[in-house]
Short mmCIF file of C-alpha atoms in Angstrom, two decimals:
data_model
loop_
_atom_site.label_atom_id
_atom_site.label_comp_id
_atom_site.label_asym_id
_atom_site.label_seq_id
_atom_site.Cartn_x
_atom_site.Cartn_y
_atom_site.Cartn_z
CA MET A 1 -3.24 26.32 14.36
CA PRO A 2 -4.99 29.79 14.22
CA ARG A 3 -7.95 29.84 11.92
CA ASP A 4 -6.44 32.58 9.70
CA PHE A 5 -3.20 30.56 9.38
CA GLN A 6 -5.04 27.34 8.71
CA GLN A 7 -7.10 29.01 5.88
CA THR A 8 -4.11 30.52 4.26
CA HIS A 9 -2.33 27.00 4.49
CA GLU A 10 -5.29 25.34 2.88
CA ASN A 11 -5.71 27.98 0.25
CA LEU A 12 -2.01 27.50 -0.65
CA LEU A 13 -2.48 23.80 -0.90
CA ASP A 14 -5.51 24.10 -3.18
CA CYS A 15 -3.72 26.63 -5.54
CA ALA A 16 -0.53 24.45 -5.47
CA LYS A 17 -2.64 21.38 -6.52
CA LYS A 18 -4.01 23.32 -9.59
CA HIS A 19 -0.58 24.74 -10.50
CA PHE A 20 1.36 21.36 -10.18
CA LEU A 21 -1.43 19.61 -12.21
CA LYS A 22 -1.27 22.08 -14.95
CA PHE A 23 2.43 22.70 -15.13
CA GLY A 24 4.15 19.83 -13.35
CA PHE A 25 6.52 20.44 -10.32
CA GLU A 26 9.42 21.77 -12.20
CA ARG A 27 7.51 24.26 -14.19
CA ALA A 28 5.21 25.42 -11.50
CA SER A 29 6.24 28.70 -9.85
CA ILE A 30 6.02 29.65 -6.06
CA ARG A 31 5.38 33.21 -7.16
CA GLU A 32 2.39 32.24 -9.24
CA ILE A 33 0.97 29.94 -6.72
CA CYS A 34 1.34 32.78 -4.06
CA LYS A 35 -0.36 35.19 -6.54
CA ASP A 36 -3.22 32.87 -7.12
CA ALA A 37 -3.59 32.22 -3.36
CA SER A 38 -3.37 36.08 -2.65
CA VAL A 39 -0.26 35.44 -0.43
CA THR A 40 3.10 37.12 -0.42
CA ASN A 41 6.17 35.16 -1.20
CA GLY A 42 7.42 35.85 2.28
CA ALA A 43 4.36 34.48 3.87
CA PHE A 44 4.48 31.34 1.98
CA TYR A 45 7.67 30.40 3.80
CA ASN A 46 5.76 30.60 7.23
CA HIS A 47 4.04 27.47 5.87
CA PHE A 48 6.45 25.47 3.88
CA ALA A 49 10.24 25.23 3.78
CA ASP A 50 10.33 25.35 -0.22
CA LYS A 51 8.37 24.11 -3.29
CA GLU A 52 9.11 20.43 -2.61
CA ALA A 53 7.73 20.56 0.85
CA LEU A 54 4.48 22.13 -0.57
CA PHE A 55 4.36 19.17 -2.99
CA GLY A 56 4.95 16.67 -0.26
CA SER A 57 2.19 18.19 1.81
CA LEU A 58 -0.25 17.22 -0.92
CA VAL A 59 1.17 13.71 -1.52
CA GLU A 60 2.49 12.51 1.91
CA PRO A 61 -1.16 11.81 3.43
CA VAL A 62 -2.05 9.42 0.35
CA LEU A 63 1.45 7.79 0.53
CA GLN A 64 0.92 7.06 4.20
CA LYS A 65 -2.45 5.45 3.59
CA ILE A 66 -0.99 3.42 0.69
CA SER A 67 1.77 2.32 3.03
CA GLU A 68 -0.99 1.15 5.56
CA MET A 69 -2.96 -0.63 2.94
CA TYR A 70 -0.06 -2.33 1.62
CA SER A 71 1.22 -3.51 4.94
CA ASP A 72 -2.26 -4.91 5.65
CA SER A 73 -2.36 -6.73 2.33
CA VAL A 74 1.17 -8.09 2.91
CA ALA A 75 0.12 -9.46 6.50
CA LYS A 76 -2.95 -11.17 4.98
CA HIS A 77 -1.05 -12.82 2.22
CA PHE A 78 1.43 -14.23 4.68
CA GLU A 79 -1.42 -15.45 6.82
CA LEU A 80 -2.89 -17.35 3.85
CA ALA A 81 0.69 -18.88 2.96
CA LYS A 82 0.55 -20.65 6.31
CA THR A 83 -2.61 -22.41 5.12
CA ASP A 84 -3.46 -25.03 2.37
CA GLU A 85 -5.86 -22.45 0.79
CA LEU A 86 -3.17 -21.13 -1.74
CA LYS A 87 -5.96 -20.50 -4.36
CA ASP A 88 -7.17 -17.88 -1.84
CA LEU A 89 -4.11 -15.76 -2.58
CA TRP A 90 -5.30 -14.93 -6.04
CA ARG A 91 -8.88 -13.97 -4.48
CA LEU A 92 -7.11 -11.75 -2.09
CA SER A 93 -5.06 -10.15 -4.82
CA GLU A 94 -8.16 -9.25 -6.76
CA GLU A 95 -9.80 -7.73 -3.59
CA THR A 96 -6.58 -5.75 -3.01
CA ILE A 97 -6.64 -4.33 -6.61
CA GLN A 98 -10.32 -3.32 -6.21
CA GLN A 99 -9.43 -1.69 -2.85
CA ILE A 100 -6.61 0.21 -4.38
CA ILE A 101 -8.74 1.41 -7.40
CA GLU A 102 -11.39 2.64 -5.02
CA TYR A 103 -8.81 4.66 -3.17
CA ILE A 104 -7.11 6.05 -6.32
CA TYR A 105 -10.61 7.42 -7.17
CA GLU A 106 -11.08 9.12 -3.90
CA ASN A 107 -7.61 10.69 -4.36
CA PHE A 108 -7.41 10.91 -8.24
CA ASN A 109 -5.66 14.22 -8.61
CA VAL A 110 -3.11 13.33 -5.93
CA PHE A 111 -2.21 10.04 -7.90
CA LYS A 112 -1.93 12.27 -11.02
CA LEU A 113 0.61 14.46 -9.14
CA LEU A 114 2.67 11.37 -8.14
CA LEU A 115 2.48 9.71 -11.48
CA MET A 116 2.59 12.46 -14.01
CA CYS A 117 3.63 15.69 -12.31
CA SER A 118 6.41 14.75 -9.79
CA ASP A 119 9.61 14.93 -11.97
CA GLY A 120 12.18 17.14 -10.00
CA THR A 121 11.08 15.71 -6.61
CA LYS A 122 11.99 12.71 -4.50
CA TYR A 123 8.44 11.33 -5.30
CA ALA A 124 9.34 10.76 -9.10
CA ALA A 125 10.51 7.36 -8.08
CA PHE A 126 7.03 6.61 -6.72
CA MET A 127 6.44 3.73 -9.10
CA ASP A 128 9.90 2.38 -8.76
CA ASP A 129 9.80 2.27 -4.99
CA ILE A 130 6.54 0.44 -4.98
CA VAL A 131 7.82 -2.12 -7.38
CA ARG A 132 11.08 -2.61 -5.55
CA LEU A 133 9.00 -3.24 -2.22
CA GLU A 134 6.67 -5.57 -3.98
CA VAL A 135 9.63 -7.55 -5.33
CA HIS A 136 11.14 -7.89 -2.03
CA GLU A 137 7.94 -8.89 -0.22
CA THR A 138 6.97 -11.27 -3.07
CA ILE A 139 10.21 -13.03 -2.67
CA LYS A 140 9.78 -13.29 0.91
CA LEU A 141 6.30 -14.78 0.33
CA ILE A 142 7.57 -17.33 -2.11
CA ASN A 143 10.42 -18.32 0.17
CA GLU A 144 7.83 -18.86 3.02
CA LEU A 145 5.76 -21.21 0.61
CA LYS A 146 8.93 -23.13 -0.17
CA LEU A 147 9.69 -23.64 3.56
CA ARG A 148 6.24 -25.28 3.61
CA GLY A 149 7.26 -27.50 0.90
CA VAL A 150 5.19 -26.09 -1.80
CA PRO A 151 7.03 -26.60 -5.05
CA ILE A 152 7.66 -23.29 -6.97
CA LYS A 153 9.65 -22.45 -10.17
CA GLU A 154 12.71 -20.32 -9.59
CA LEU A 155 12.79 -16.94 -11.10
CA GLU A 156 15.43 -14.34 -11.34
CA GLU A 157 15.08 -11.07 -9.37
CA GLU A 158 14.99 -9.17 -12.82
CA GLU A 159 12.19 -11.45 -13.93
CA TRP A 160 10.36 -10.57 -10.73
CA HIS A 161 10.99 -7.01 -11.50
CA MET A 162 9.52 -7.00 -15.02
CA LEU A 163 6.41 -8.90 -13.94
CA VAL A 164 5.72 -6.72 -10.89
CA HIS A 165 6.40 -3.63 -12.94
CA SER A 166 3.89 -4.64 -15.55
CA TYR A 167 1.28 -5.40 -12.94
CA PHE A 168 1.54 -1.92 -11.29
CA SER A 169 1.88 -0.27 -14.63
CA SER A 170 -1.39 -1.79 -15.62
CA ILE A 171 -3.13 -0.20 -12.54
CA ALA A 172 -1.39 3.19 -13.25
CA GLU A 173 -3.12 3.35 -16.77
CA ILE A 174 -6.37 4.21 -15.20
CA VAL A 175 -4.81 7.38 -13.86
CA LEU A 176 -2.72 8.16 -16.90
CA HIS A 177 -5.61 7.94 -19.28
CA ASN A 178 -8.34 9.19 -17.04
CA TYR A 179 -10.63 6.07 -17.08
CA PRO A 180 -13.93 6.42 -15.61
CA LYS A 181 -14.34 4.53 -12.21
CA SER A 182 -16.92 2.09 -13.38
CA SER A 183 -14.58 1.13 -16.22
CA ALA A 184 -11.61 0.65 -13.90
CA LEU A 185 -13.38 -1.48 -11.63
CA LYS A 186 -14.59 -3.59 -14.38
CA TYR A 187 -11.01 -3.81 -15.79
CA ALA A 188 -9.86 -4.88 -12.05
CA HIS A 189 -11.51 -8.24 -12.83
CA THR A 190 -9.70 -8.49 -16.11
CA LEU A 191 -6.38 -7.56 -14.66
CA ALA A 192 -6.89 -10.10 -11.65
CA ALA A 193 -7.80 -12.98 -14.14
CA PHE A 194 -4.91 -12.29 -16.41
CA PHE A 195 -2.08 -11.80 -13.70
CA SER A 196 -3.56 -14.71 -11.47
CA SER A 197 -3.37 -17.19 -14.15
CA GLY A 198 -0.01 -15.88 -15.38
CA TRP A 199 1.66 -15.95 -12.01
CA GLN A 200 0.20 -19.51 -11.32
CA THR A 201 1.59 -20.64 -14.66
CA VAL A 202 4.96 -19.22 -14.27
CA LEU A 203 5.42 -20.24 -10.72
CA GLY A 204 3.94 -23.76 -11.48
CA ILE A 205 1.36 -23.52 -8.58
#
């Protein structure tokens, strides 16, 4: 990528992030982003197909990393499910929360874009997509435990959805309310203790 093209590309991304954070996707204007970046509207389309593609360029790298982190966590949980160390599932969950929080603070403004500024894009379903995936993987994990003869109470899928949604909503609070990182990491212990105890009680493990 030629240096001038790359510099213009990065400048558009920087300006777009500011405008999306301030106005949200729907109210942000390509014209104003281009004006801020000292780029013509015509030149904009040499870099991005449209406004949503511009938004996607800001959030997709983070979404890819989240997907990798999630896949790694799922694999570790399934490995533990094959052992007799079931209590370690909750320890691993706490480690996962802390890892997620660390990553959130490395990319705080991108998470703001996803959670607070994405209405009007395909990314507006970010939270629901995560919850749906987690419910699917959790039910698979529970079935794995059942196959091993672990007695577990049955839950309806709607119950899984409510519980999982409350878990991720709790984590999202740190972004929605701009908690300092030190506080968020402290609260991670509280969340882990609350949800691990609750899950074990609900599932009868």
